[in-house]
């Protein structure tokens, strides 16, 4: 009695994140199109698709019309992949007779012989192996052999029906190197995945993919960032915050600094976002990390994503204020990651934030700063959308989030690199002002959705033990206009204040 192999309804790609985008993988016994310009990762995805099938005991076939088998195996070995015997490779190269000048004839065009012989070899190999998964690389070569759009379409339809009769799941690759974007296969294929490679003005290339079509499947639409690393392709599905709602107590979180908590009306609420905005040197990072130290003191974990500052320098600076981040990191209480904006895509950053929350149970997150985060974004409009989803996701997980923004300039009228104050639940404004020949600092809370707060403006200074806040200033004018001016008496200020 012959044992019948039972396959799952969908063929998982084995690519982290891609199966999530595809709602579980590729529907079996159908033809799919994977298209993208050269270098976008098509071959790597196809090999991972076949490796996943081989790991599950399926028979697989890689049909190459562009690369040789040696080149494919060399590329796989560079990623540490040893292609098993269950992955068969078929080279459809031009017959030697067509390359021999003495064998040329004129009654039939060479491409007709080449196409016919190539398809005949393909059918024989498929009949012999009876593969469950097939990767065909690439349709561009098939299009050149067909020479006409009609003949090309008929050949693709023939292959589709032939593969369907065998029950194989097929991934056809197209490198889009023709002069016109032929949509023939789009209408024939059961699903279409489009790959893009973007080259920013500075930094590494950015790659993203989008599912253009998937019949009968509610796939995850939109663009999804992905990277090609030494281990292969990794996809970062677009974050949709509404899918991650949880229940949590909306406790009031203290900073451990009573005057600061008083200014905030008691503290900040769990599941809310706070924007700390001000020019360089006003202590934005220190204010945010004050809440990190308070979270650790409560027995919670925190995460810091530093875009602007080298971690070693950040540790040294904060230790001078009594916050030993390095020790907290070694203990596992604080997760600290240096983020290189030039090498990171927005989707990968969202994935890292989500992974930190899901895997480590973090309840306080600091993004320092939005200025560096903006550098990782190709467009400002996309920045607001990405940040909106990240903040909303963190809020729905009960996380207290602190985002710092460095404004352009130091004095006078100042502007933010991007307008995101409407996204934050609380906005803390830091400013410089002049009094009696001294440069001083002022702090105010201009917005708080989750409760009442002081409407006053307080002077503060950065001392050895952190932030020191003074009494409310009643004679300071022009802070919100970006041009603070103190007109009161010296007694209302810190005595002998030197920042």
Tab-separated table of C-alpha atoms in Angstrom:
chain	number	residue	atom	x	y	z
A	1	UNK	CA	0.000	0.000	0.000
A	2	UNK	CA	1.387	3.396	-1.044
A	3	UNK	CA	1.536	5.950	1.778
A	4	UNK	CA	-0.116	9.242	0.891
A	5	UNK	CA	1.662	12.344	2.156
A	6	UNK	CA	-0.637	14.884	3.822
A	7	UNK	CA	0.322	18.526	3.297
A	8	UNK	CA	-0.920	21.558	5.186
A	9	UNK	CA	-3.395	23.814	3.325
A	10	UNK	CA	-0.743	26.544	3.022
A	11	UNK	CA	2.917	26.274	2.140
A	12	UNK	CA	4.811	28.311	4.742
A	13	UNK	CA	7.666	30.332	3.259
A	14	UNK	CA	9.920	29.888	6.285
A	15	UNK	CA	10.757	33.609	6.133
A	16	UNK	CA	10.252	35.408	9.479
A	17	UNK	CA	7.427	37.908	9.094
A	18	UNK	CA	6.445	37.030	5.522
A	19	UNK	CA	4.004	34.308	6.512
A	20	UNK	CA	2.303	36.852	8.776
A	21	UNK	CA	1.890	39.188	5.788
A	22	UNK	CA	0.593	36.296	3.653
A	23	UNK	CA	-1.880	35.099	6.302
A	24	UNK	CA	-0.017	31.834	6.845
A	25	UNK	CA	1.861	31.286	3.585
A	26	UNK	CA	1.089	30.384	-0.033
A	27	UNK	CA	-2.080	28.488	-0.912
A	28	UNK	CA	-1.041	25.095	-2.253
A	29	UNK	CA	-1.487	23.968	-5.864
A	30	UNK	CA	-1.363	27.552	-7.153
A	31	UNK	CA	1.094	29.756	-9.041
A	32	UNK	CA	2.504	32.886	-7.382
A	33	UNK	CA	4.566	35.706	-8.841
A	34	UNK	CA	7.520	37.256	-7.000
A	35	UNK	CA	8.721	40.323	-8.880
A	36	UNK	CA	11.394	42.919	-8.268
A	37	UNK	CA	14.439	44.518	-9.806
A	38	UNK	CA	17.807	42.720	-9.714
A	39	UNK	CA	19.236	42.727	-6.193
A	40	UNK	CA	15.892	43.017	-4.425
A	41	UNK	CA	16.126	39.514	-2.883
A	42	UNK	CA	14.044	37.278	-5.160
A	43	UNK	CA	16.497	34.380	-5.352
A	44	UNK	CA	17.093	34.414	-1.589
A	45	UNK	CA	13.342	34.279	-0.916
A	46	UNK	CA	12.914	31.435	-3.430
A	47	UNK	CA	15.688	29.400	-1.808
A	48	UNK	CA	14.241	29.941	1.670
A	49	UNK	CA	10.847	28.847	0.340
A	50	UNK	CA	12.361	25.597	-0.965
A	51	UNK	CA	14.476	25.054	2.181
A	52	UNK	CA	11.327	25.307	4.300
A	53	UNK	CA	9.656	22.684	2.138
A	54	UNK	CA	12.686	20.385	2.290
A	55	UNK	CA	12.750	20.705	6.082
A	56	UNK	CA	9.162	19.414	6.141
A	57	UNK	CA	9.946	16.422	3.952
A	58	UNK	CA	8.575	17.875	0.704
A	59	UNK	CA	10.123	17.400	-2.733
A	60	UNK	CA	11.349	20.666	-4.249
A	61	UNK	CA	12.708	21.861	-7.593
A	62	UNK	CA	14.603	25.045	-8.493
A	63	UNK	CA	14.432	25.790	-12.218
A	64	UNK	CA	17.065	28.331	-13.255
A	65	UNK	CA	17.254	29.979	-16.652
A	66	UNK	CA	19.683	32.722	-15.609
A	67	UNK	CA	22.125	31.404	-12.973
A	68	UNK	CA	24.056	28.158	-13.030
A	69	UNK	CA	23.700	25.494	-10.378
A	70	UNK	CA	27.227	26.280	-9.160
A	71	UNK	CA	26.321	29.940	-8.681
A	72	UNK	CA	23.179	29.037	-6.748
A	73	UNK	CA	25.018	26.653	-4.442
A	74	UNK	CA	27.806	29.177	-3.930
A	75	UNK	CA	25.294	31.869	-2.963
A	76	UNK	CA	23.544	29.485	-0.569
A	77	UNK	CA	26.842	28.456	1.016
A	78	UNK	CA	27.689	32.132	1.618
A	79	UNK	CA	24.637	32.280	3.922
A	80	UNK	CA	25.508	29.038	5.645
A	81	UNK	CA	22.910	26.989	3.788
A	82	UNK	CA	23.771	23.478	2.650
A	83	UNK	CA	21.159	22.678	0.018
A	84	UNK	CA	19.921	19.133	0.773
A	85	UNK	CA	19.461	16.473	-1.923
A	86	UNK	CA	15.685	16.983	-1.725
A	87	UNK	CA	16.200	20.362	-3.447
A	88	UNK	CA	16.763	19.508	-7.098
A	89	UNK	CA	18.257	22.147	-9.407
A	90	UNK	CA	17.495	22.191	-13.137
A	91	UNK	CA	19.550	24.393	-15.444
A	92	UNK	CA	17.663	25.374	-18.584
A	93	UNK	CA	20.609	26.610	-20.649
A	94	UNK	CA	20.689	26.930	-24.453
A	95	UNK	CA	21.359	23.608	-26.222
A	96	UNK	CA	24.934	23.259	-27.387
A	97	UNK	CA	23.749	22.714	-30.949
A	98	UNK	CA	22.308	26.222	-31.045
A	99	UNK	CA	25.699	27.631	-30.096
A	100	UNK	CA	27.482	25.764	-32.898
A	101	UNK	CA	27.667	27.903	-36.046
A	102	UNK	CA	27.733	24.806	-38.264
A	103	UNK	CA	24.410	23.630	-36.837
A	104	UNK	CA	22.477	26.859	-37.391
A	105	UNK	CA	19.525	26.856	-39.791
A	106	UNK	CA	17.195	29.553	-41.072
A	107	UNK	CA	13.850	27.825	-41.575
A	108	UNK	CA	13.024	27.891	-37.856
A	109	UNK	CA	14.155	30.674	-35.544
A	110	UNK	CA	16.661	29.560	-32.893
A	111	UNK	CA	14.491	30.889	-30.061
A	112	UNK	CA	11.648	28.582	-31.107
A	113	UNK	CA	13.901	25.536	-30.832
A	114	UNK	CA	15.370	26.813	-27.574
A	115	UNK	CA	11.953	27.439	-25.984
A	116	UNK	CA	10.588	24.101	-27.130
A	117	UNK	CA	13.590	22.116	-25.925
A	118	UNK	CA	13.689	23.993	-22.605
A	119	UNK	CA	10.019	23.275	-21.880
A	120	UNK	CA	10.496	19.636	-22.879
A	121	UNK	CA	13.387	19.270	-20.403
A	122	UNK	CA	11.324	21.009	-17.719
A	123	UNK	CA	8.369	18.656	-18.163
A	124	UNK	CA	10.604	15.563	-18.054
A	125	UNK	CA	12.280	16.725	-14.837
A	126	UNK	CA	8.992	17.606	-13.179
A	127	UNK	CA	7.514	14.223	-14.146
A	128	UNK	CA	10.563	12.497	-12.666
A	129	UNK	CA	10.714	14.435	-9.361
A	130	UNK	CA	7.008	15.178	-8.856
A	131	UNK	CA	7.870	18.209	-6.680
A	132	UNK	CA	5.563	19.731	-4.077
A	133	UNK	CA	7.270	23.119	-4.462
A	134	UNK	CA	8.786	24.713	-7.566
A	135	UNK	CA	10.739	27.952	-8.021
A	136	UNK	CA	11.058	29.177	-11.628
A	137	UNK	CA	13.815	31.739	-12.185
A	138	UNK	CA	13.092	33.728	-14.188
A	139	UNK	CA	10.185	34.770	-16.372
A	140	UNK	CA	12.342	37.414	-18.035
A	141	UNK	CA	14.282	34.693	-19.821
A	142	UNK	CA	11.052	32.941	-20.802
A	143	UNK	CA	9.702	36.227	-22.148
A	144	UNK	CA	12.792	36.688	-24.322
A	145	UNK	CA	12.502	33.170	-25.728
A	146	UNK	CA	8.794	33.606	-26.490
A	147	UNK	CA	9.534	36.858	-28.401
A	148	UNK	CA	5.870	37.857	-28.653
A	149	UNK	CA	3.396	38.825	-25.952
A	150	UNK	CA	0.799	36.337	-27.233
A	151	UNK	CA	3.187	33.397	-27.255
A	152	UNK	CA	4.533	34.361	-23.831
A	153	UNK	CA	1.038	34.502	-22.322
A	154	UNK	CA	0.088	31.147	-23.832
A	155	UNK	CA	3.270	29.581	-22.467
A	156	UNK	CA	2.636	30.942	-18.966
A	157	UNK	CA	-0.971	29.691	-19.037
A	158	UNK	CA	0.206	26.273	-20.192
A	159	UNK	CA	2.706	26.077	-17.337
A	160	UNK	CA	0.074	27.208	-14.838
A	161	UNK	CA	-2.404	24.497	-15.811
A	162	UNK	CA	0.329	21.877	-15.995
A	163	UNK	CA	1.657	22.665	-12.506
A	164	UNK	CA	-1.899	22.778	-11.121
A	165	UNK	CA	-2.593	19.298	-12.485
A	166	UNK	CA	0.448	18.052	-10.552
A	167	UNK	CA	-0.614	19.742	-7.308
A	168	UNK	CA	2.593	21.771	-7.045
A	169	UNK	CA	2.937	25.168	-5.368
A	170	UNK	CA	4.906	27.362	-7.756
A	171	UNK	CA	6.854	30.567	-7.176
A	172	UNK	CA	7.696	32.355	-10.435
A	173	UNK	CA	10.370	35.051	-10.331
A	174	UNK	CA	10.469	38.121	-12.581
A	175	UNK	CA	13.298	40.688	-12.506
A	176	UNK	CA	11.341	43.398	-14.415
A	177	UNK	CA	14.204	44.005	-16.849
A	178	UNK	CA	12.006	44.373	-19.936
A	179	UNK	CA	11.270	47.776	-21.460
A	180	UNK	CA	7.580	47.561	-20.614
A	181	UNK	CA	6.017	46.214	-17.443
A	182	UNK	CA	4.123	43.242	-18.789
A	183	UNK	CA	1.155	42.449	-16.510
A	184	UNK	CA	0.411	39.152	-18.224
A	185	UNK	CA	1.368	37.053	-15.230
A	186	UNK	CA	-0.472	39.383	-12.839
A	187	UNK	CA	-3.801	38.224	-14.213
A	188	UNK	CA	-2.716	34.583	-14.372
A	189	UNK	CA	-1.051	34.249	-10.972
A	190	UNK	CA	-3.004	33.432	-7.823
A	191	UNK	CA	-0.960	36.000	-5.892
A	192	UNK	CA	1.629	38.694	-6.623
A	193	UNK	CA	4.374	39.943	-4.269
A	194	UNK	CA	6.277	43.037	-5.379
A	195	UNK	CA	9.765	43.811	-4.004
A	196	UNK	CA	11.332	47.276	-3.974
A	197	UNK	CA	14.844	48.496	-3.250
A	198	UNK	CA	15.254	52.173	-2.323
A	199	UNK	CA	18.520	54.116	-2.253
A	200	UNK	CA	18.448	57.011	0.245
A	201	UNK	CA	20.771	59.993	-0.111
A	202	UNK	CA	22.880	58.549	2.722
A	203	UNK	CA	23.042	55.200	4.445
A	204	UNK	CA	22.235	51.637	3.491
A	205	UNK	CA	19.636	50.699	0.914
A	206	UNK	CA	16.076	50.174	2.134
A	207	UNK	CA	13.995	47.245	0.990
A	208	UNK	CA	10.253	46.815	1.243
A	209	UNK	CA	7.602	44.534	-0.212
A	210	UNK	CA	3.905	44.709	-0.925
A	211	UNK	CA	1.340	42.041	-1.746
A	212	UNK	CA	-0.434	43.354	-4.842
A	213	UNK	CA	-2.854	40.455	-5.123
A	214	UNK	CA	-3.847	37.285	-3.286
A	215	UNK	CA	-7.086	35.659	-4.384
A	216	UNK	CA	-9.457	34.630	-1.627
A	217	UNK	CA	-7.114	35.706	1.189
A	218	UNK	CA	-7.272	38.664	3.578
A	219	UNK	CA	-3.555	39.427	3.485
A	220	UNK	CA	-1.812	42.274	5.337
A	221	UNK	CA	-1.796	45.145	2.877
A	222	UNK	CA	0.562	48.078	2.485
A	223	UNK	CA	4.347	48.207	2.406
A	224	UNK	CA	6.425	46.077	4.769
A	225	UNK	CA	10.130	46.692	5.319
A	226	UNK	CA	12.532	43.780	5.054
A	227	UNK	CA	16.269	43.170	5.249
A	228	UNK	CA	18.666	40.657	3.730
A	229	UNK	CA	21.152	39.530	6.360
A	230	UNK	CA	23.674	36.718	6.557
A	231	UNK	CA	20.837	34.391	7.608
A	232	UNK	CA	18.573	35.393	4.712
A	233	UNK	CA	15.478	37.559	4.332
A	234	UNK	CA	13.598	38.859	7.361
A	235	UNK	CA	10.322	40.773	6.922
A	236	UNK	CA	8.925	43.288	9.412
A	237	UNK	CA	5.136	43.346	9.013
A	238	UNK	CA	3.577	46.788	9.224
A	239	UNK	CA	2.508	47.512	12.787
A	240	UNK	CA	-1.257	47.864	13.209
A	241	UNK	CA	-1.825	49.043	16.781
A	242	UNK	CA	-5.560	48.312	16.840
A	243	UNK	CA	-4.773	44.573	16.691
A	244	UNK	CA	-2.907	44.649	20.010
A	245	UNK	CA	-5.346	45.996	22.567
A	246	UNK	CA	-4.887	44.777	26.153
A	247	UNK	CA	-6.397	45.519	29.557
A	248	UNK	CA	-4.222	47.142	32.230
A	249	UNK	CA	-4.623	49.359	35.321
A	250	UNK	CA	-4.210	53.044	34.497
A	251	UNK	CA	-2.042	53.824	37.484
A	252	UNK	CA	-0.476	57.223	38.059
A	253	UNK	CA	3.294	56.893	37.689
A	254	UNK	CA	5.564	59.114	39.761
A	255	UNK	CA	8.956	60.401	38.678
A	256	UNK	CA	10.494	60.310	42.159
A	257	UNK	CA	10.933	64.098	41.950
A	258	UNK	CA	8.081	65.688	44.009
A	259	UNK	CA	8.220	69.185	42.394
A	260	UNK	CA	8.175	67.596	38.922
A	261	UNK	CA	5.234	65.381	39.864
A	262	UNK	CA	3.443	68.421	41.267
A	263	UNK	CA	3.959	70.283	37.980
A	264	UNK	CA	2.512	67.251	36.152
A	265	UNK	CA	-0.523	67.149	38.407
A	266	UNK	CA	0.675	64.049	40.225
A	267	UNK	CA	2.655	62.249	37.504
A	268	UNK	CA	1.924	60.557	34.182
A	269	UNK	CA	-0.566	57.793	33.523
A	270	UNK	CA	0.307	54.249	32.507
A	271	UNK	CA	-0.543	53.721	28.849
A	272	UNK	CA	0.126	57.340	27.890
A	273	UNK	CA	2.816	59.102	25.848
A	274	UNK	CA	4.807	62.145	26.932
A	275	UNK	CA	6.630	64.499	24.585
A	276	UNK	CA	9.603	66.375	26.050
A	277	UNK	CA	10.445	69.224	23.714
A	278	UNK	CA	13.109	71.902	23.886
A	279	UNK	CA	16.415	73.127	22.435
A	280	UNK	CA	19.714	71.300	22.874
A	281	UNK	CA	21.141	71.196	26.388
A	282	UNK	CA	17.894	71.734	28.297
A	283	UNK	CA	17.964	68.263	29.894
A	284	UNK	CA	15.363	66.411	27.831
A	285	UNK	CA	17.131	63.050	28.132
A	286	UNK	CA	17.687	63.515	31.868
A	287	UNK	CA	14.006	64.287	32.441
A	288	UNK	CA	12.914	61.166	30.529
A	289	UNK	CA	15.467	58.944	32.273
A	290	UNK	CA	14.249	60.204	35.650
A	291	UNK	CA	11.067	58.251	34.935
A	292	UNK	CA	13.162	55.229	33.932
A	293	UNK	CA	14.922	55.252	37.308
A	294	UNK	CA	11.536	55.584	39.050
A	295	UNK	CA	10.149	52.624	37.073
A	296	UNK	CA	13.075	50.422	38.124
A	297	UNK	CA	12.566	51.525	41.732
A	298	UNK	CA	8.942	50.311	41.432
A	299	UNK	CA	10.201	46.904	40.315
A	300	UNK	CA	9.365	47.407	36.610
A	301	UNK	CA	11.529	47.145	33.512
A	302	UNK	CA	12.297	49.945	31.070
A	303	UNK	CA	13.762	50.332	27.577
A	304	UNK	CA	15.819	53.138	26.036
A	305	UNK	CA	16.238	53.528	22.275
A	306	UNK	CA	19.060	56.036	21.778
A	307	UNK	CA	19.292	57.533	18.302
A	308	UNK	CA	21.518	60.528	18.996
A	309	UNK	CA	24.009	59.592	21.689
A	310	UNK	CA	26.646	56.895	21.935
A	311	UNK	CA	25.730	54.465	24.703
A	312	UNK	CA	29.034	54.740	26.543
A	313	UNK	CA	28.702	58.513	26.757
A	314	UNK	CA	25.074	58.219	27.849
A	315	UNK	CA	26.094	55.857	30.673
A	316	UNK	CA	28.813	58.244	31.806
A	317	UNK	CA	26.557	61.315	31.756
A	318	UNK	CA	23.692	59.663	33.605
A	319	UNK	CA	25.992	58.176	36.245
A	320	UNK	CA	27.081	61.716	37.120
A	321	UNK	CA	23.424	62.434	37.993
A	322	UNK	CA	23.057	59.332	40.151
A	323	UNK	CA	21.456	57.072	37.511
A	324	UNK	CA	23.727	54.080	36.874
A	325	UNK	CA	22.257	52.865	33.591
A	326	UNK	CA	25.132	50.504	32.938
A	327	UNK	CA	24.505	48.635	36.190
A	328	UNK	CA	20.753	48.578	35.554
A	329	UNK	CA	21.390	47.165	32.103
A	330	UNK	CA	23.639	44.408	33.444
A	331	UNK	CA	20.970	43.488	35.998
A	332	UNK	CA	18.387	43.220	33.214
A	333	UNK	CA	16.209	46.019	34.577
A	334	UNK	CA	16.837	48.382	31.666
A	335	UNK	CA	17.102	47.428	27.985
A	336	UNK	CA	19.343	49.911	26.153
A	337	UNK	CA	19.817	49.865	22.384
A	338	UNK	CA	21.914	52.145	20.234
A	339	UNK	CA	19.962	52.807	17.036
A	340	UNK	CA	21.825	53.758	13.863
A	341	UNK	CA	19.327	55.822	11.876
A	342	UNK	CA	21.371	55.468	8.674
A	343	UNK	CA	21.144	51.664	8.787
A	344	UNK	CA	17.628	51.172	10.121
A	345	UNK	CA	14.241	51.109	8.410
A	346	UNK	CA	11.093	52.343	10.191
A	347	UNK	CA	9.548	48.885	10.077
A	348	UNK	CA	12.572	47.286	11.715
A	349	UNK	CA	12.523	49.893	14.491
A	350	UNK	CA	8.837	49.195	15.161
A	351	UNK	CA	9.661	45.472	15.270
A	352	UNK	CA	12.442	46.032	17.818
A	353	UNK	CA	10.168	48.092	20.039
A	354	UNK	CA	7.440	45.456	19.874
A	355	UNK	CA	9.895	42.630	20.564
A	356	UNK	CA	11.207	44.433	23.660
A	357	UNK	CA	7.673	44.868	25.007
A	358	UNK	CA	6.470	41.334	24.212
A	359	UNK	CA	9.578	39.439	25.302
A	360	UNK	CA	10.705	41.429	28.348
A	361	UNK	CA	7.486	42.874	29.773
A	362	UNK	CA	8.765	46.461	29.642
A	363	UNK	CA	6.477	49.169	31.037
A	364	UNK	CA	8.481	52.364	30.352
A	365	UNK	CA	10.009	53.278	26.979
A	366	UNK	CA	12.212	56.240	26.082
A	367	UNK	CA	12.796	57.217	22.433
A	368	UNK	CA	15.697	59.667	22.408
A	369	UNK	CA	15.198	61.434	20.151
A	370	UNK	CA	12.598	61.989	17.481
A	371	UNK	CA	15.173	64.039	15.578
A	372	UNK	CA	17.218	60.869	15.081
A	373	UNK	CA	14.095	58.835	14.369
A	374	UNK	CA	13.206	61.293	11.626
A	375	UNK	CA	16.573	60.655	9.971
A	376	UNK	CA	15.555	57.004	9.536
A	377	UNK	CA	12.448	58.001	7.587
A	378	UNK	CA	12.325	58.704	3.860
A	379	UNK	CA	9.363	61.094	4.147
A	380	UNK	CA	8.060	63.319	6.920
A	381	UNK	CA	4.457	62.253	6.328
A	382	UNK	CA	5.464	58.632	6.807
A	383	UNK	CA	7.217	59.602	10.038
A	384	UNK	CA	3.981	60.830	11.612
A	385	UNK	CA	2.089	57.699	10.526
A	386	UNK	CA	4.771	55.317	11.779
A	387	UNK	CA	5.141	57.135	15.083
A	388	UNK	CA	1.369	57.228	15.526
A	389	UNK	CA	1.188	53.429	15.267
A	390	UNK	CA	4.186	52.923	17.567
A	391	UNK	CA	2.819	55.240	20.262
A	392	UNK	CA	-0.698	53.812	19.990
A	393	UNK	CA	0.670	50.268	20.259
A	394	UNK	CA	2.690	51.177	23.359
A	395	UNK	CA	-0.324	52.904	24.905
A	396	UNK	CA	-2.477	49.814	24.339
A	397	UNK	CA	0.157	47.700	26.125
A	398	UNK	CA	0.020	49.920	29.217
A	399	UNK	CA	3.484	51.361	28.537
A	400	UNK	CA	4.473	54.873	29.597
A	401	UNK	CA	6.351	56.318	26.627
A	402	UNK	CA	8.664	59.332	26.629
A	403	UNK	CA	9.769	60.891	23.342
A	404	UNK	CA	12.292	63.723	23.216
A	405	UNK	CA	12.381	66.290	20.413
A	406	UNK	CA	15.217	68.751	19.851
A	407	UNK	CA	13.995	72.049	18.450
A	408	UNK	CA	15.996	74.056	15.950
A	409	UNK	CA	17.912	76.911	17.546
A	410	UNK	CA	18.620	77.845	21.158
A	411	UNK	CA	16.903	81.181	21.716
A	412	UNK	CA	14.110	83.217	20.205
A	413	UNK	CA	11.554	81.664	17.913
A	414	UNK	CA	12.135	77.895	17.656
A	415	UNK	CA	10.545	75.230	15.506
A	416	UNK	CA	10.214	71.485	15.805
A	417	UNK	CA	11.479	69.274	12.965
A	418	UNK	CA	7.984	67.777	12.677
A	419	UNK	CA	4.662	68.567	14.281
A	420	UNK	CA	3.697	65.636	16.502
A	421	UNK	CA	2.442	67.366	19.645
A	422	UNK	CA	-1.076	66.220	18.805
A	423	UNK	CA	0.048	62.590	19.091
A	424	UNK	CA	1.290	62.914	22.672
A	425	UNK	CA	-0.959	62.779	25.743
A	426	UNK	CA	1.379	65.059	27.709
A	427	UNK	CA	3.710	67.776	26.399
A	428	UNK	CA	6.517	69.164	28.584
A	429	UNK	CA	8.101	72.334	27.224
A	430	UNK	CA	11.690	73.258	28.148
A	431	UNK	CA	13.109	76.723	27.406
A	432	UNK	CA	16.090	78.962	28.014
A	433	UNK	CA	15.575	82.470	29.370
A	434	UNK	CA	17.798	85.345	30.408
A	435	UNK	CA	17.824	87.020	33.827
A	436	UNK	CA	20.451	89.435	35.169
A	437	UNK	CA	23.038	88.296	32.658
A	438	UNK	CA	22.519	84.576	33.373
A	439	UNK	CA	21.194	81.895	31.009
A	440	UNK	CA	18.568	79.917	32.904
A	441	UNK	CA	16.057	77.186	32.155
A	442	UNK	CA	12.273	77.126	32.484
A	443	UNK	CA	9.846	74.182	32.404
A	444	UNK	CA	6.106	74.083	31.822
A	445	UNK	CA	3.435	71.486	31.033
A	446	UNK	CA	1.391	72.794	28.125
A	447	UNK	CA	-0.823	69.747	27.604
A	448	UNK	CA	-2.077	66.743	29.533
A	449	UNK	CA	-5.009	64.687	28.304
A	450	UNK	CA	-5.199	62.356	31.273
A	451	UNK	CA	-5.847	64.895	34.046
A	452	UNK	CA	-5.199	68.324	35.501
A	453	UNK	CA	-1.729	69.851	35.705
A	454	UNK	CA	-0.104	73.059	36.855
A	455	UNK	CA	-0.371	75.957	34.441
A	456	UNK	CA	2.686	77.604	35.976
A	457	UNK	CA	6.204	77.996	34.638
A	458	UNK	CA	8.994	76.841	36.924
A	459	UNK	CA	12.685	77.521	36.753
A	460	UNK	CA	14.835	74.435	37.021
A	461	UNK	CA	18.498	73.616	37.021
A	462	UNK	CA	20.573	70.542	36.318
A	463	UNK	CA	22.439	69.658	39.493
A	464	UNK	CA	24.579	66.718	40.605
A	465	UNK	CA	21.508	64.859	41.834
A	466	UNK	CA	19.418	65.497	38.710
A	467	UNK	CA	16.688	68.068	38.040
A	468	UNK	CA	15.939	70.668	40.702
A	469	UNK	CA	12.715	72.635	40.241
A	470	UNK	CA	12.031	75.986	41.883
A	471	UNK	CA	8.800	77.720	42.791
A	472	UNK	CA	6.442	78.941	40.045
A	473	UNK	CA	7.681	82.077	38.249
A	474	UNK	CA	5.046	84.774	38.130
A	475	UNK	CA	7.035	87.310	36.111
A	476	UNK	CA	8.253	85.295	33.142
A	477	UNK	CA	6.761	86.250	29.780
A	478	UNK	CA	7.060	84.936	26.248
A	479	UNK	CA	7.917	81.279	26.976
A	480	UNK	CA	5.243	79.852	24.680
A	481	UNK	CA	6.221	82.267	21.923
A	482	UNK	CA	9.742	80.887	22.058
A	483	UNK	CA	11.195	84.168	23.353
A	484	UNK	CA	11.209	83.978	27.185
A	485	UNK	CA	11.957	87.154	29.115
A	486	UNK	CA	12.128	87.443	32.913
A	487	UNK	CA	10.969	90.768	34.346
A	488	UNK	CA	10.672	89.925	38.051
A	489	UNK	CA	12.854	90.154	41.118
A	490	UNK	CA	16.040	88.144	41.619
A	491	UNK	CA	14.662	86.619	44.835
A	492	UNK	CA	12.213	84.474	42.847
A	493	UNK	CA	15.082	82.651	41.138
A	494	UNK	CA	17.578	80.125	42.351
A	495	UNK	CA	20.227	81.807	44.472
A	496	UNK	CA	23.566	81.896	42.688
A	497	UNK	CA	22.308	79.542	39.984
A	498	UNK	CA	24.971	78.339	37.584
A	499	UNK	CA	23.862	75.633	35.232
